[in-house]
Short mmCIF file of C-alpha atoms and ligand atoms in Angstrom, two decimals:
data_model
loop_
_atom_site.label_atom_id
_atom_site.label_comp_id
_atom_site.label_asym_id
_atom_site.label_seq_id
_atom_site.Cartn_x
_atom_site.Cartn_y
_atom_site.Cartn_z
CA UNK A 103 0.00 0.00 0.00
CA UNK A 104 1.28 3.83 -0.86
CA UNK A 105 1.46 6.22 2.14
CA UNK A 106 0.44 3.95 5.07
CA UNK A 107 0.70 6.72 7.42
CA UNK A 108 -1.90 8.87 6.05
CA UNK A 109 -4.66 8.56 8.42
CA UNK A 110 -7.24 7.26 6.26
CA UNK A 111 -4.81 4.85 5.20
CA UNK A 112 -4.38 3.64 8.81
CA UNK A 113 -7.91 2.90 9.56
CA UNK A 114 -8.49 1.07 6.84
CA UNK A 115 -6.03 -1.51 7.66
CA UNK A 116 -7.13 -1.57 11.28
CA UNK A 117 -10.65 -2.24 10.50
CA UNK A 118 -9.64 -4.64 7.94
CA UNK A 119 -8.07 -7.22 10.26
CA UNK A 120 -10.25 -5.83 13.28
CA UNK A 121 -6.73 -4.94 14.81
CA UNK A 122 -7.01 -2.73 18.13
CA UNK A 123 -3.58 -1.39 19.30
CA UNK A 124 -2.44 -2.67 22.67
CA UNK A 125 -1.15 -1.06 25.56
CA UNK A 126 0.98 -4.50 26.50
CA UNK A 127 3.26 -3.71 23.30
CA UNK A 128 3.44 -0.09 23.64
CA UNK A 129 0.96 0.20 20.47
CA UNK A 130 1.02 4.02 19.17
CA UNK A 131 0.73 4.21 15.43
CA UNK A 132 1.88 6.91 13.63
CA UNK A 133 -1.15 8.48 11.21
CA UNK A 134 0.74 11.94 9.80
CA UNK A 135 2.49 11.14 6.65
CA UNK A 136 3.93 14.36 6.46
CA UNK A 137 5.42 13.70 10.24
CA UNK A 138 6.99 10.05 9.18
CA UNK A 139 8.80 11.90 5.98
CA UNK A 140 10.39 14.36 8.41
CA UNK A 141 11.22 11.73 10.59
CA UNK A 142 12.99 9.73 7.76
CA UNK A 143 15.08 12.95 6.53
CA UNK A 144 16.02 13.20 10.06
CA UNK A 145 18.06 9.75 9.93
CA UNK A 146 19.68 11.11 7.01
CA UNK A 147 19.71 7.23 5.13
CA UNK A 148 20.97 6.52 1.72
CA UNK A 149 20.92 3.25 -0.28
CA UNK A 150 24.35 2.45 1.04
CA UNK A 151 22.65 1.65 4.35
CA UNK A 152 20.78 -0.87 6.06
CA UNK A 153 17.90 0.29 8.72
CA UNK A 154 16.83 -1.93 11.33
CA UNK A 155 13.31 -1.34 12.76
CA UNK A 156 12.19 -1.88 15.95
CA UNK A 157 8.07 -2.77 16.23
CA UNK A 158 7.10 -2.06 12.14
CA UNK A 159 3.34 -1.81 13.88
CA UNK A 160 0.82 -1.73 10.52
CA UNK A 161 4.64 -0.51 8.87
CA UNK A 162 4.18 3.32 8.55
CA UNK A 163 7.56 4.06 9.00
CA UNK A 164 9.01 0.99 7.69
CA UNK A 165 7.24 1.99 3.66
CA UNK A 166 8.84 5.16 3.95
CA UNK A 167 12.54 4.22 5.05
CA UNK A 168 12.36 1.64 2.14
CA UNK A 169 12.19 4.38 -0.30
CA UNK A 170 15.30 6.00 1.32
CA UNK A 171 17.26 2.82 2.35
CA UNK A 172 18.91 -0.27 0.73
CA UNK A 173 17.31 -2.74 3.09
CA UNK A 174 14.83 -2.75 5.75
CA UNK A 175 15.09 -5.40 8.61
CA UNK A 176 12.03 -5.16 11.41
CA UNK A 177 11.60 -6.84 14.64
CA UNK A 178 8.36 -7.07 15.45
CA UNK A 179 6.95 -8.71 18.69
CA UNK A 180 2.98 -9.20 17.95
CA UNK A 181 2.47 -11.94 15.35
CA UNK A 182 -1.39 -10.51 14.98
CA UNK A 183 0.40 -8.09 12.61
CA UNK A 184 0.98 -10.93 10.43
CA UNK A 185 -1.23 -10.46 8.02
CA UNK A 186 -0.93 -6.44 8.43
CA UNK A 187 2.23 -6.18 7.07
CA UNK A 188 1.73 -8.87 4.39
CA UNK A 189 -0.51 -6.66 2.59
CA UNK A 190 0.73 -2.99 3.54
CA UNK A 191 4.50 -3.74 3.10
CA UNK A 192 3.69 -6.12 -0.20
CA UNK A 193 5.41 -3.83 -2.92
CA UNK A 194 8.09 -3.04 -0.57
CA UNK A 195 10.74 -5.58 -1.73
CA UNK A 196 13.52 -4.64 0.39
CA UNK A 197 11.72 -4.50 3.46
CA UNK A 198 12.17 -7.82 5.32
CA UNK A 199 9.87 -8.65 8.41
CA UNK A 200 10.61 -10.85 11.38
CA UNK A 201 8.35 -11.30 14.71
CA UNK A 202 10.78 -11.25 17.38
CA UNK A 203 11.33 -9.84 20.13
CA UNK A 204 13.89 -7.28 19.59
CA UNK A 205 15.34 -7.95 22.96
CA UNK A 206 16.33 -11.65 21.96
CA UNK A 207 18.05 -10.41 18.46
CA UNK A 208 21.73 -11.47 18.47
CA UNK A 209 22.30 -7.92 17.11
CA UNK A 210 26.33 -8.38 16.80
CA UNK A 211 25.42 -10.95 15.03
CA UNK A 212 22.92 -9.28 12.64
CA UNK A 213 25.02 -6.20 12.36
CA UNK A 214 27.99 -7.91 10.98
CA UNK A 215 26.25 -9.38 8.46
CA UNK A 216 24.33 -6.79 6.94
CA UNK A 217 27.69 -4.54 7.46
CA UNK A 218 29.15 -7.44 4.04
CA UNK A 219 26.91 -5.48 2.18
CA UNK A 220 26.28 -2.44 3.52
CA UNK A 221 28.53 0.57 4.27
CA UNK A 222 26.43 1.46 7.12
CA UNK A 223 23.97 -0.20 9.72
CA UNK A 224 21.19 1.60 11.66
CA UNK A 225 18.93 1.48 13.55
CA UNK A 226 15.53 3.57 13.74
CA UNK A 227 12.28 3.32 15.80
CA UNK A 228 9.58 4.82 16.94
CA UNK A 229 10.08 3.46 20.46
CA UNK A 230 7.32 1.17 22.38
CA UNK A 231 7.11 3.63 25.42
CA UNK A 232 7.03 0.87 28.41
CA UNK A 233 10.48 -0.56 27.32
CA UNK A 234 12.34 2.76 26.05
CA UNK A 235 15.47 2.25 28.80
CA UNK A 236 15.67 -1.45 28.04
CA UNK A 237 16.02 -1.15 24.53
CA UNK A 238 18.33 1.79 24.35
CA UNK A 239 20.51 -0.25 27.21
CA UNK A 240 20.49 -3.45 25.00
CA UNK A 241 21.72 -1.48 21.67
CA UNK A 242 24.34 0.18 23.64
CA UNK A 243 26.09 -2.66 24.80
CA UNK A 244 25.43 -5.11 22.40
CA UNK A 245 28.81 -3.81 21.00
CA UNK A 246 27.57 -4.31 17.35
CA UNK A 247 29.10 -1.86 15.19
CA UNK A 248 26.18 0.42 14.84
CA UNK A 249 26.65 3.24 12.77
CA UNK A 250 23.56 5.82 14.36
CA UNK A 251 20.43 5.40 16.26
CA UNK A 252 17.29 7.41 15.73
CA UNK A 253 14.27 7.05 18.00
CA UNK A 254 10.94 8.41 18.86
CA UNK A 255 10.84 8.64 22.48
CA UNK A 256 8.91 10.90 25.01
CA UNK A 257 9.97 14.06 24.68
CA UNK A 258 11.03 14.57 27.90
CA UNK A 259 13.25 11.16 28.06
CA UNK A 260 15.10 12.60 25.20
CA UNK A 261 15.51 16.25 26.85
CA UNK A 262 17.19 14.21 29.67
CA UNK A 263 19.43 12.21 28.02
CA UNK A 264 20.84 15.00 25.70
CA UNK A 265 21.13 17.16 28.89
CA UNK A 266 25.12 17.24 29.61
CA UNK A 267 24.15 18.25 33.33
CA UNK A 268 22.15 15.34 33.58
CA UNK A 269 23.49 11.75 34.66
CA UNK A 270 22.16 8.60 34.57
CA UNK A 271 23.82 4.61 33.31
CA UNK A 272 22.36 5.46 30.26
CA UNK A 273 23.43 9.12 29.55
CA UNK A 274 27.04 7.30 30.79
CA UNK A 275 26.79 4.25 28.00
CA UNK A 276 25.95 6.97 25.28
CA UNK A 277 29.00 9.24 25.89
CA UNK A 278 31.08 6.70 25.80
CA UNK A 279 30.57 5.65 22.22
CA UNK A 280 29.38 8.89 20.64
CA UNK A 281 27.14 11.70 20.35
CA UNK A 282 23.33 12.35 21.53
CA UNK A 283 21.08 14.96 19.40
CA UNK A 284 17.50 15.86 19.58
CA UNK A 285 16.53 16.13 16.12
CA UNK A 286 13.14 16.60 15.93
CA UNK A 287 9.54 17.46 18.45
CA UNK A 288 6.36 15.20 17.80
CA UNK A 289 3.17 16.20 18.88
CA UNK A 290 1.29 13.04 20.40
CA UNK A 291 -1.27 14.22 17.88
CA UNK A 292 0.10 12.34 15.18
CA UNK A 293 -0.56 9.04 16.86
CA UNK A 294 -3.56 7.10 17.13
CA UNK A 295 -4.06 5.84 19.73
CA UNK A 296 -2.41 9.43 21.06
CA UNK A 297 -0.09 8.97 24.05
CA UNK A 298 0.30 11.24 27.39
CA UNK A 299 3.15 13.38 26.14
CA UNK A 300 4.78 14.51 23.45
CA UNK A 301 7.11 13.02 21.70
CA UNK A 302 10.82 13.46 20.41
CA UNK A 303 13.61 12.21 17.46
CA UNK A 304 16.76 11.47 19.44
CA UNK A 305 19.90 9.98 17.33
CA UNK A 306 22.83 8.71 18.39
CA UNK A 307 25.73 8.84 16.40
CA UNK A 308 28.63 6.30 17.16
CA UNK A 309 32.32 6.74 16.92
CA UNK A 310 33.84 4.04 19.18
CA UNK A 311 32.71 0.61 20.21
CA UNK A 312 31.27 -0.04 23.76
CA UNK A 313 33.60 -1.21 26.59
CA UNK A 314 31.56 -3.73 28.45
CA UNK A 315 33.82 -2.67 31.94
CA UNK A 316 31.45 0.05 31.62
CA UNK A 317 28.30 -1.87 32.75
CA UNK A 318 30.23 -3.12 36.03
CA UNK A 319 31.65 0.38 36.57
CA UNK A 320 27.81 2.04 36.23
CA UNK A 321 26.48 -0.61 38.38
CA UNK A 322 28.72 0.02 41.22
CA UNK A 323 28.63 4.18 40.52
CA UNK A 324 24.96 4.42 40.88
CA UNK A 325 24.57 2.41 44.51
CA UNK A 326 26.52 5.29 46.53
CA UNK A 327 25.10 8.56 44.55
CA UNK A 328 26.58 11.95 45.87
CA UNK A 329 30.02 10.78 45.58
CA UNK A 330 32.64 11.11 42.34
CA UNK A 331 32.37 8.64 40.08
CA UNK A 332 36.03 7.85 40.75
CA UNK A 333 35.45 7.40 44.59
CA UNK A 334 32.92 4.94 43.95
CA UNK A 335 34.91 3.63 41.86
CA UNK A 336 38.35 3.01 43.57
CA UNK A 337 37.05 0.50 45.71
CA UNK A 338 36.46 -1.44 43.33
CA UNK A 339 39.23 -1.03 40.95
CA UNK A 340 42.03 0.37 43.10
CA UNK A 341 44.65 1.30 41.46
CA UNK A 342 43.49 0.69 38.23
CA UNK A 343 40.35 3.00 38.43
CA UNK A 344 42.08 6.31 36.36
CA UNK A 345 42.67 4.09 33.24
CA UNK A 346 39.47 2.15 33.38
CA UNK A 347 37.35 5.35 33.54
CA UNK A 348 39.88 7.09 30.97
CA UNK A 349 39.26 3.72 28.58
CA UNK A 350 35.24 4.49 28.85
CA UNK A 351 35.43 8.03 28.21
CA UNK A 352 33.89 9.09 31.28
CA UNK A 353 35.13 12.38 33.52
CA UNK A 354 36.64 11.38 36.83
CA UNK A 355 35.48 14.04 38.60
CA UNK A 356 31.56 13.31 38.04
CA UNK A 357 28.57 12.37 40.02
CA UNK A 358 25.42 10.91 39.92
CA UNK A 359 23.19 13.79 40.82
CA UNK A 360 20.39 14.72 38.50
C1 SAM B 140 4.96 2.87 19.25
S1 SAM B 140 4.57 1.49 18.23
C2 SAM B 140 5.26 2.01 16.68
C3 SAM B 140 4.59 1.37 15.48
C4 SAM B 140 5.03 1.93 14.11
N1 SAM B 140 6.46 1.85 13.93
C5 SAM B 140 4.59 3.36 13.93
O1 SAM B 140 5.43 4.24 14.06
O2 SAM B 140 3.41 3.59 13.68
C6 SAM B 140 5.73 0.29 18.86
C7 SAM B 140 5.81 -1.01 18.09
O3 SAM B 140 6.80 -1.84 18.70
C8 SAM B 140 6.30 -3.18 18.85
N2 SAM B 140 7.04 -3.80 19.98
C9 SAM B 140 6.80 -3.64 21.31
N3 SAM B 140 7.70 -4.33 22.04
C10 SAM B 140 8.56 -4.92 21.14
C11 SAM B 140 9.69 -5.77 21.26
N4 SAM B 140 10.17 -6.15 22.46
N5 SAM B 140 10.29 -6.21 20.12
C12 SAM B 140 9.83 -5.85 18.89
N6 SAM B 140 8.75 -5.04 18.72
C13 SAM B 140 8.12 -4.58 19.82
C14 SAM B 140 4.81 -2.99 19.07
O4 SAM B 140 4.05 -4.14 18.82
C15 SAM B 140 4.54 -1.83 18.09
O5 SAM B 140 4.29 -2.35 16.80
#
């Protein structure tokens, strides 16, 4: 089907296979076609790259980074989208569909093989809200080589984590391999059903592969907060805990407050 995102689009396919959007998955479809282009010239794909989706939904944004990108490979969790996709993504030929869950992908794995033919890998979402930390966290360290990320979160989530004054594991795993941006505002009245809050584009762009020491360090950083990051740190490491922190990126002199 052309332009899946316009609204009237939408609704048809819904009431076609009597499919009602769930909170359990996170289920807020996109229905402003004008919104998903801008969101696609935001990620700034060619056909030298491969996107992977996270949760294709009725596959909105997955028609329109088809046009833009080599290949297309979505994860998507709720088989009842089965037959969905089957017709809406039917002339898209290099989109390719698999109901996963993204959080079981072996996404080193995945990377490396799309990165044979591909000069570049990435990955793009509009983000199931409920699972937003656990996602970002599992990209981050999967240590795949990851080119950029580019996300639809809530908007305040992505004012946080391109704060530099704010702190948390996860603003900590993203400065170690790269940038943060926030690209782009979303009302939440381009989604049906509409969320809460607003929403935001916030990319990612890599430069350096993820040090899994990090993990242990943040764990151990974020029991004592108030301190350095380095005195939590040292008793842990000892002697060791300058170079480990210098190897991650990450300032000694910082602490955990908000
Ligand atoms: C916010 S909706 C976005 C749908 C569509 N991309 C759009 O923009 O209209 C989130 C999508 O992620 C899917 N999803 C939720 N959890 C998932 C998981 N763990 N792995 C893969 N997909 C998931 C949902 O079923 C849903 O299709």
């Amino acid at each position: 089907m052309k332009d899946i995102a316009k609204k009237s689009n939408t609704m048809y396919l819904l009431e076609k296979y009597n499919m009602k959007a769930t909170k359990k998955f996170g289920q807020n479809f996109l229905i402003d076609l004008n919104v998903v282009q801008k969101i696609v010239g935001c990620t700034q794909i060619d056909k030298q790259t491969c996107v992977i989706e996270i949760g294709p939904g009725i596959g909105s944004l997955s028609e329109q980074l088809s046009y833009q990108a080599g290949h297309v490979v979505c994860y998507e969790i709720d088989t009842r989208l089965k037959d969905v996709l089957a017709e809406s993504l039917a002339d898209c030929d290099n989109v390719e569909v698999i109901f996963q869950d993204f959080l079981t992908v072996d996404l080193k794995e995945v990377v490396k093989k799309y990165k044979q033919e591909y000069q570049r890998v990435c990955i793009v979402a509009n983000l199931p809200y409920y699972i937003t930390s656990d996602i970002l966290e599992y990209i981050l360290t999967s240590e795949a080589m990851i080119d950029s990320i580019h996300v639809m979160v809530q908007k305040e989530v992505a004012l946080k984590l391109t704060d530099v004054s704010y702190h948390s594991p996860l603003t900590f795993m993203i400065e170690s391999i790269g940038t943060s941006s926030l690209d782009m505002l979303i009302s939440k009245n381009v989604f049906s059903p509409a969320p809460r809050v607003d929403s935001a584009i916030l990319s990612i762009h890599i430069q350096k592969t993820y040090n899994p020491n990090l993990t242990k360090i943040l764990k151990q950083s974020f029991t004592q907060k108030r301190k350095t990051i380095y005195n939590n740190l040292k008793t842990l490491f000892l002697e060791d805990t300058e170079k480990i922190l210098n190897e991650c990126g990450i300032d000694l002199k910082k602490d955990q407050k908000n």
